[in-house]
């Protein structure tokens, strides 16, 4: 269990440079003091410079939505972790289900990306989660292990502190269908059990993601096994995002 809550917003392919900068300005003005919540946002890569500039000196941390494992080289269309670090990014999301589903990212590739991010000084926010068919077919735990093992195998005691996990059931992402509180706590407990097998000597931090909004967040965050949330849709609407931050500060 983390001592502070972590609320991460994934803007996906929304908010180009100017819109993102305007939104970041609004967030900066309204999130000056955060007593028990770390707030992270992940704009699209092209919007990162403006958002980082806008949030300099603010407690809000900025990161990328994906990252390559190599520092440089012939990898057309990819982004180097050290370039992101130089720009002022604190973290990178890796292995989001949209990357796995639409861009064919496998768990070993996700592990490579996470290791590259961590080596460059970023925190890797690795997403895992089962599809609806996998949950119905009672394969959730097997799928999560298959996604987790390559990442945990690649870490050492020193690097594990730079890893944060997000459990995002694929069927709950952007659908308005949230996992039940029982499903969330049981699945997070399972993830913590897998983590414990690796003697990593670092706390296992697990966020929940999938249709989190101001009306369901308090109950989810109150679960002992939940350290925070990774939020898509509701992170794009200032009123909802600020409400989520308020809840995280209160719970
Ligand atoms: P959602 O997305 O909050 O819109 O369901 C979550 C995510 O994709 O990280």
mmCIF file of C-alpha atoms and ligand atoms in Angstrom:
data_model
loop_
_atom_site.group_PDB
_atom_site.id
_atom_site.type_symbol
_atom_site.label_atom_id
_atom_site.label_comp_id
_atom_site.label_asym_id
_atom_site.label_seq_id
_atom_site.Cartn_x
_atom_site.Cartn_y
_atom_site.Cartn_z
ATOM 1 C CA UNK A 1 0.000 0.000 0.000
ATOM 2 C CA UNK A 2 1.347 3.373 -1.029
ATOM 3 C CA UNK A 3 1.396 6.163 1.522
ATOM 4 C CA UNK A 4 0.068 8.661 -1.056
ATOM 5 C CA UNK A 5 -2.634 8.163 -3.662
ATOM 6 C CA UNK A 6 -1.628 8.219 -7.296
ATOM 7 C CA UNK A 7 -4.037 9.587 -9.866
ATOM 8 C CA UNK A 8 -2.827 9.292 -13.460
ATOM 9 C CA UNK A 9 -4.634 10.730 -16.474
ATOM 10 C CA UNK A 10 -4.164 9.176 -19.894
ATOM 11 C CA UNK A 11 -5.232 11.705 -22.507
ATOM 12 C CA UNK A 12 -4.788 9.158 -25.329
ATOM 13 C CA UNK A 13 -4.853 10.769 -28.804
ATOM 14 C CA UNK A 14 -6.705 13.855 -27.590
ATOM 15 C CA UNK A 15 -5.677 17.487 -27.032
ATOM 16 C CA UNK A 16 -3.166 18.760 -29.555
ATOM 17 C CA UNK A 17 -0.400 21.194 -28.543
ATOM 18 C CA UNK A 18 -2.503 24.337 -28.068
ATOM 19 C CA UNK A 19 -5.526 22.712 -26.420
ATOM 20 C CA UNK A 20 -3.256 20.694 -24.146
ATOM 21 C CA UNK A 21 -1.345 23.793 -23.078
ATOM 22 C CA UNK A 22 -4.596 25.623 -22.279
ATOM 23 C CA UNK A 23 -5.850 22.692 -20.239
ATOM 24 C CA UNK A 24 -2.521 22.376 -18.424
ATOM 25 C CA UNK A 25 -2.714 26.072 -17.549
ATOM 26 C CA UNK A 26 -6.156 25.527 -16.040
ATOM 27 C CA UNK A 27 -4.900 22.520 -14.043
ATOM 28 C CA UNK A 28 -1.904 24.464 -12.797
ATOM 29 C CA UNK A 29 -4.131 27.194 -11.415
ATOM 30 C CA UNK A 30 -6.448 24.756 -9.653
ATOM 31 C CA UNK A 31 -3.945 22.172 -8.313
ATOM 32 C CA UNK A 32 -1.459 24.219 -6.376
ATOM 33 C CA UNK A 33 -1.396 22.183 -3.176
ATOM 34 C CA UNK A 34 -1.782 18.430 -3.097
ATOM 35 C CA UNK A 35 -1.394 16.996 0.380
ATOM 36 C CA UNK A 36 -1.799 13.262 -0.212
ATOM 37 C CA UNK A 37 -2.123 12.731 -3.934
ATOM 38 C CA UNK A 38 0.409 12.474 -6.721
ATOM 39 C CA UNK A 39 -1.200 13.678 -9.945
ATOM 40 C CA UNK A 40 0.257 12.511 -13.242
ATOM 41 C CA UNK A 41 -0.878 13.327 -16.767
ATOM 42 C CA UNK A 42 0.102 11.735 -20.068
ATOM 43 C CA UNK A 43 -0.610 13.995 -23.064
ATOM 44 C CA UNK A 44 0.157 12.972 -26.652
ATOM 45 C CA UNK A 45 3.907 13.234 -27.427
ATOM 46 C CA UNK A 46 3.557 16.357 -29.597
ATOM 47 C CA UNK A 47 1.783 18.158 -26.759
ATOM 48 C CA UNK A 48 4.413 17.255 -24.142
ATOM 49 C CA UNK A 49 6.742 20.282 -24.530
ATOM 50 C CA UNK A 50 3.971 22.865 -24.025
ATOM 51 C CA UNK A 51 2.398 20.964 -21.133
ATOM 52 C CA UNK A 52 5.738 20.477 -19.393
ATOM 53 C CA UNK A 53 6.539 24.161 -19.773
ATOM 54 C CA UNK A 54 3.120 25.136 -18.457
ATOM 55 C CA UNK A 55 3.423 22.851 -15.422
ATOM 56 C CA UNK A 56 6.990 23.686 -14.455
ATOM 57 C CA UNK A 57 7.002 24.251 -10.681
ATOM 58 C CA UNK A 58 3.582 22.633 -10.278
ATOM 59 C CA UNK A 59 3.166 19.367 -8.329
ATOM 60 C CA UNK A 60 1.618 17.707 -11.404
ATOM 61 C CA UNK A 61 4.005 15.278 -13.136
ATOM 62 C CA UNK A 62 3.972 14.758 -16.874
ATOM 63 C CA UNK A 63 4.727 11.583 -18.824
ATOM 64 C CA UNK A 64 4.347 9.866 -22.181
ATOM 65 C CA UNK A 65 1.822 7.253 -23.331
ATOM 66 C CA UNK A 66 4.437 4.891 -24.734
ATOM 67 C CA UNK A 67 8.207 4.655 -24.999
ATOM 68 C CA UNK A 68 10.841 2.712 -26.923
ATOM 69 C CA UNK A 69 13.542 0.697 -25.139
ATOM 70 C CA UNK A 70 16.588 2.092 -26.997
ATOM 71 C CA UNK A 71 18.121 5.503 -26.384
ATOM 72 C CA UNK A 72 18.459 6.149 -30.118
ATOM 73 C CA UNK A 73 18.756 4.342 -33.429
ATOM 74 C CA UNK A 74 16.888 3.257 -36.540
ATOM 75 C CA UNK A 75 13.404 2.909 -35.024
ATOM 76 C CA UNK A 76 11.198 5.073 -37.215
ATOM 77 C CA UNK A 77 8.238 6.565 -35.435
ATOM 78 C CA UNK A 78 9.338 5.582 -31.928
ATOM 79 C CA UNK A 79 10.313 7.808 -28.994
ATOM 80 C CA UNK A 80 13.480 7.358 -26.979
ATOM 81 C CA UNK A 81 13.182 7.194 -23.186
ATOM 82 C CA UNK A 82 16.189 9.467 -22.742
ATOM 83 C CA UNK A 83 14.628 12.086 -25.039
ATOM 84 C CA UNK A 84 11.513 12.001 -22.862
ATOM 85 C CA UNK A 85 13.622 12.283 -19.750
ATOM 86 C CA UNK A 86 15.509 15.257 -21.236
ATOM 87 C CA UNK A 87 12.202 16.937 -22.032
ATOM 88 C CA UNK A 88 11.144 16.688 -18.378
ATOM 89 C CA UNK A 89 8.933 13.604 -18.378
ATOM 90 C CA UNK A 90 8.746 11.699 -15.108
ATOM 91 C CA UNK A 91 7.105 8.522 -16.358
ATOM 92 C CA UNK A 92 5.874 6.609 -19.384
ATOM 93 C CA UNK A 93 2.815 4.395 -19.709
ATOM 94 C CA UNK A 94 3.735 1.029 -21.214
ATOM 95 C CA UNK A 95 1.580 -1.820 -22.472
ATOM 96 C CA UNK A 96 -1.771 -0.034 -22.466
ATOM 97 C CA UNK A 97 -4.420 -2.388 -23.827
ATOM 98 C CA UNK A 98 -4.862 -0.147 -26.886
ATOM 99 C CA UNK A 99 -1.155 -0.689 -27.682
ATOM 100 C CA UNK A 100 -1.527 -4.421 -27.167
ATOM 101 C CA UNK A 101 -4.757 -4.681 -29.185
ATOM 102 C CA UNK A 102 -4.215 -2.264 -32.078
ATOM 103 C CA UNK A 103 -0.427 -2.309 -32.372
ATOM 104 C CA UNK A 104 0.340 -5.917 -31.559
ATOM 105 C CA UNK A 105 2.492 -5.287 -28.508
ATOM 106 C CA UNK A 106 3.353 -8.506 -26.773
ATOM 107 C CA UNK A 107 4.228 -8.904 -23.111
ATOM 108 C CA UNK A 108 7.985 -9.406 -23.825
ATOM 109 C CA UNK A 109 8.013 -6.169 -25.868
ATOM 110 C CA UNK A 110 6.160 -4.384 -23.073
ATOM 111 C CA UNK A 111 8.820 -5.640 -20.634
ATOM 112 C CA UNK A 112 11.608 -4.307 -22.895
ATOM 113 C CA UNK A 113 9.947 -0.918 -23.082
ATOM 114 C CA UNK A 114 9.529 -0.807 -19.297
ATOM 115 C CA UNK A 115 13.186 -1.692 -18.719
ATOM 116 C CA UNK A 116 14.323 0.963 -21.234
ATOM 117 C CA UNK A 117 12.145 3.588 -19.564
ATOM 118 C CA UNK A 118 13.482 2.773 -16.124
ATOM 119 C CA UNK A 119 17.101 2.738 -17.340
ATOM 120 C CA UNK A 120 16.597 6.284 -18.631
ATOM 121 C CA UNK A 121 15.321 7.431 -15.231
ATOM 122 C CA UNK A 122 11.587 7.330 -15.946
ATOM 123 C CA UNK A 123 8.984 5.464 -13.914
ATOM 124 C CA UNK A 124 7.258 2.809 -16.016
ATOM 125 C CA UNK A 125 3.492 2.614 -15.582
ATOM 126 C CA UNK A 126 2.772 -0.856 -16.944
ATOM 127 C CA UNK A 127 -0.823 -1.742 -17.792
ATOM 128 C CA UNK A 128 -2.216 -5.255 -17.604
ATOM 129 C CA UNK A 129 -5.733 -6.606 -17.900
ATOM 130 C CA UNK A 130 -7.935 -9.332 -19.285
ATOM 131 C CA UNK A 131 -10.591 -9.172 -22.001
ATOM 132 C CA UNK A 132 -14.213 -9.949 -21.282
ATOM 133 C CA UNK A 133 -13.912 -13.378 -22.926
ATOM 134 C CA UNK A 134 -10.898 -14.168 -20.756
ATOM 135 C CA UNK A 135 -12.734 -13.201 -17.568
ATOM 136 C CA UNK A 136 -15.837 -15.157 -18.539
ATOM 137 C CA UNK A 137 -13.613 -18.114 -19.450
ATOM 138 C CA UNK A 138 -11.999 -17.974 -15.989
ATOM 139 C CA UNK A 139 -8.617 -17.101 -17.483
ATOM 140 C CA UNK A 140 -8.043 -13.745 -15.768
ATOM 141 C CA UNK A 141 -5.268 -14.917 -13.462
ATOM 142 C CA UNK A 142 -3.443 -16.847 -16.201
ATOM 143 C CA UNK A 143 -3.561 -13.818 -18.511
ATOM 144 C CA UNK A 144 -2.340 -11.432 -15.832
ATOM 145 C CA UNK A 145 0.550 -13.743 -14.977
ATOM 146 C CA UNK A 146 1.499 -13.996 -18.633
ATOM 147 C CA UNK A 147 1.523 -10.189 -18.842
ATOM 148 C CA UNK A 148 3.308 -9.633 -15.531
ATOM 149 C CA UNK A 149 6.013 -12.291 -15.541
ATOM 150 C CA UNK A 150 8.206 -10.864 -18.343
ATOM 151 C CA UNK A 151 8.204 -7.447 -16.646
ATOM 152 C CA UNK A 152 8.929 -8.748 -13.160
ATOM 153 C CA UNK A 153 11.618 -11.120 -14.456
ATOM 154 C CA UNK A 154 13.393 -8.194 -16.102
ATOM 155 C CA UNK A 155 13.533 -6.084 -12.932
ATOM 156 C CA UNK A 156 16.080 -6.047 -10.160
ATOM 157 C CA UNK A 157 15.745 -4.971 -6.543
ATOM 158 C CA UNK A 158 17.019 -1.512 -7.500
ATOM 159 C CA UNK A 159 14.786 -0.957 -10.493
ATOM 160 C CA UNK A 160 11.504 -2.292 -9.093
ATOM 161 C CA UNK A 161 10.898 0.932 -7.174
ATOM 162 C CA UNK A 162 10.497 2.617 -10.572
ATOM 163 C CA UNK A 163 7.621 0.375 -11.625
ATOM 164 C CA UNK A 164 3.933 1.098 -11.080
ATOM 165 C CA UNK A 165 1.242 -1.285 -12.303
ATOM 166 C CA UNK A 166 -2.242 -0.483 -13.544
ATOM 167 C CA UNK A 167 -4.871 -3.195 -13.583
ATOM 168 C CA UNK A 168 -7.230 -2.272 -16.394
ATOM 169 C CA UNK A 169 -9.783 -4.886 -17.393
ATOM 170 C CA UNK A 170 -10.068 -4.373 -21.161
ATOM 171 C CA UNK A 171 -13.860 -4.657 -20.986
ATOM 172 C CA UNK A 172 -14.003 -1.725 -18.554
ATOM 173 C CA UNK A 173 -11.929 0.717 -20.612
ATOM 174 C CA UNK A 174 -14.040 3.471 -22.130
ATOM 175 C CA UNK A 175 -17.185 1.375 -21.815
ATOM 176 C CA UNK A 176 -18.807 2.763 -18.683
ATOM 177 C CA UNK A 177 -18.695 -0.787 -17.242
ATOM 178 C CA UNK A 178 -16.658 -0.816 -14.051
ATOM 179 C CA UNK A 179 -15.314 -3.946 -12.402
ATOM 180 C CA UNK A 180 -17.085 -4.703 -9.128
ATOM 181 C CA UNK A 181 -15.341 -3.821 -5.879
ATOM 182 C CA UNK A 182 -14.869 -7.544 -5.202
ATOM 183 C CA UNK A 183 -13.361 -8.120 -8.625
ATOM 184 C CA UNK A 184 -10.991 -5.197 -8.127
ATOM 185 C CA UNK A 185 -9.810 -6.180 -4.661
ATOM 186 C CA UNK A 186 -9.417 -9.861 -5.547
ATOM 187 C CA UNK A 187 -7.531 -9.106 -8.741
ATOM 188 C CA UNK A 188 -5.243 -6.560 -7.095
ATOM 189 C CA UNK A 189 -4.521 -9.066 -4.321
ATOM 190 C CA UNK A 190 -3.614 -11.640 -6.967
ATOM 191 C CA UNK A 191 -1.253 -9.170 -8.688
ATOM 192 C CA UNK A 192 0.395 -8.466 -5.324
ATOM 193 C CA UNK A 193 0.811 -12.213 -4.791
ATOM 194 C CA UNK A 194 2.591 -12.611 -8.139
ATOM 195 C CA UNK A 195 4.802 -9.615 -7.336
ATOM 196 C CA UNK A 196 5.737 -11.142 -3.964
ATOM 197 C CA UNK A 197 7.188 -14.227 -5.708
ATOM 198 C CA UNK A 198 9.996 -12.092 -7.101
ATOM 199 C CA UNK A 199 11.524 -10.828 -3.808
ATOM 200 C CA UNK A 200 11.884 -7.384 -5.341
ATOM 201 C CA UNK A 201 12.132 -5.581 -2.063
ATOM 202 C CA UNK A 202 9.945 -2.765 -3.385
ATOM 203 C CA UNK A 203 6.300 -2.020 -2.710
ATOM 204 C CA UNK A 204 3.828 -3.343 -5.258
ATOM 205 C CA UNK A 205 1.821 -0.342 -6.387
ATOM 206 C CA UNK A 206 -1.337 -1.112 -8.330
ATOM 207 C CA UNK A 207 -3.724 1.430 -9.809
ATOM 208 C CA UNK A 208 -7.176 0.492 -11.064
ATOM 209 C CA UNK A 209 -8.273 1.710 -14.484
ATOM 210 C CA UNK A 210 -11.436 1.386 -16.527
ATOM 211 C CA UNK A 211 -14.353 3.840 -16.535
ATOM 212 C CA UNK A 212 -13.294 5.556 -13.321
ATOM 213 C CA UNK A 213 -15.372 8.686 -12.711
ATOM 214 C CA UNK A 214 -16.333 10.905 -9.774
ATOM 215 C CA UNK A 215 -19.295 8.713 -8.841
ATOM 216 C CA UNK A 216 -17.396 5.416 -8.503
ATOM 217 C CA UNK A 217 -13.913 6.592 -7.524
ATOM 218 C CA UNK A 218 -14.333 6.985 -3.777
ATOM 219 C CA UNK A 219 -15.471 3.385 -3.277
ATOM 220 C CA UNK A 220 -12.660 2.051 -5.493
ATOM 221 C CA UNK A 221 -9.977 4.126 -3.807
ATOM 222 C CA UNK A 222 -11.208 3.059 -0.383
ATOM 223 C CA UNK A 223 -10.253 -0.548 -1.155
ATOM 224 C CA UNK A 224 -7.138 -1.522 0.727
ATOM 225 C CA UNK A 225 -5.534 -3.102 -2.331
ATOM 226 C CA UNK A 226 -5.930 -0.004 -4.518
ATOM 227 C CA UNK A 227 -3.227 2.693 -4.615
ATOM 228 C CA UNK A 228 -4.912 4.995 -7.100
ATOM 229 C CA UNK A 229 -6.356 5.111 -10.590
ATOM 230 C CA UNK A 230 -5.441 5.421 -14.229
ATOM 231 C CA UNK A 231 -8.150 7.478 -15.890
ATOM 232 C CA UNK A 232 -8.914 8.059 -19.549
ATOM 233 C CA UNK A 233 -12.180 9.813 -20.442
ATOM 234 C CA UNK A 234 -12.722 11.578 -17.112
ATOM 235 C CA UNK A 235 -9.194 13.024 -17.177
ATOM 236 C CA UNK A 236 -10.102 15.076 -20.254
ATOM 237 C CA UNK A 237 -12.949 16.952 -18.599
ATOM 238 C CA UNK A 238 -11.673 19.573 -16.173
ATOM 239 C CA UNK A 239 -14.690 19.374 -13.853
ATOM 240 C CA UNK A 240 -14.477 15.580 -13.535
ATOM 241 C CA UNK A 241 -10.686 15.480 -13.252
ATOM 242 C CA UNK A 242 -10.663 18.141 -10.516
ATOM 243 C CA UNK A 243 -13.405 16.245 -8.698
ATOM 244 C CA UNK A 244 -11.315 13.045 -8.849
ATOM 245 C CA UNK A 245 -8.361 14.939 -7.379
ATOM 246 C CA UNK A 246 -10.604 16.274 -4.590
ATOM 247 C CA UNK A 247 -11.789 12.752 -3.802
ATOM 248 C CA UNK A 248 -8.207 11.448 -3.710
ATOM 249 C CA UNK A 249 -7.273 14.239 -1.336
ATOM 250 C CA UNK A 250 -10.199 13.419 0.940
ATOM 251 C CA UNK A 251 -10.257 9.594 1.068
HETATM 252 P P1 LIG B 1 -11.270 5.136 -19.335
HETATM 253 O O1 LIG B 1 -9.797 4.730 -19.856
HETATM 254 O O2 LIG B 1 -11.088 5.813 -17.998
HETATM 255 O O3 LIG B 1 -11.786 6.073 -20.389
HETATM 256 O O4 LIG B 1 -12.046 3.878 -19.232
HETATM 257 C C1 LIG B 1 -8.844 4.200 -18.994
HETATM 258 C C2 LIG B 1 -7.556 3.934 -19.728
HETATM 259 O O5 LIG B 1 -7.609 3.591 -20.910
HETATM 260 O O6 LIG B 1 -6.461 4.052 -19.151
#
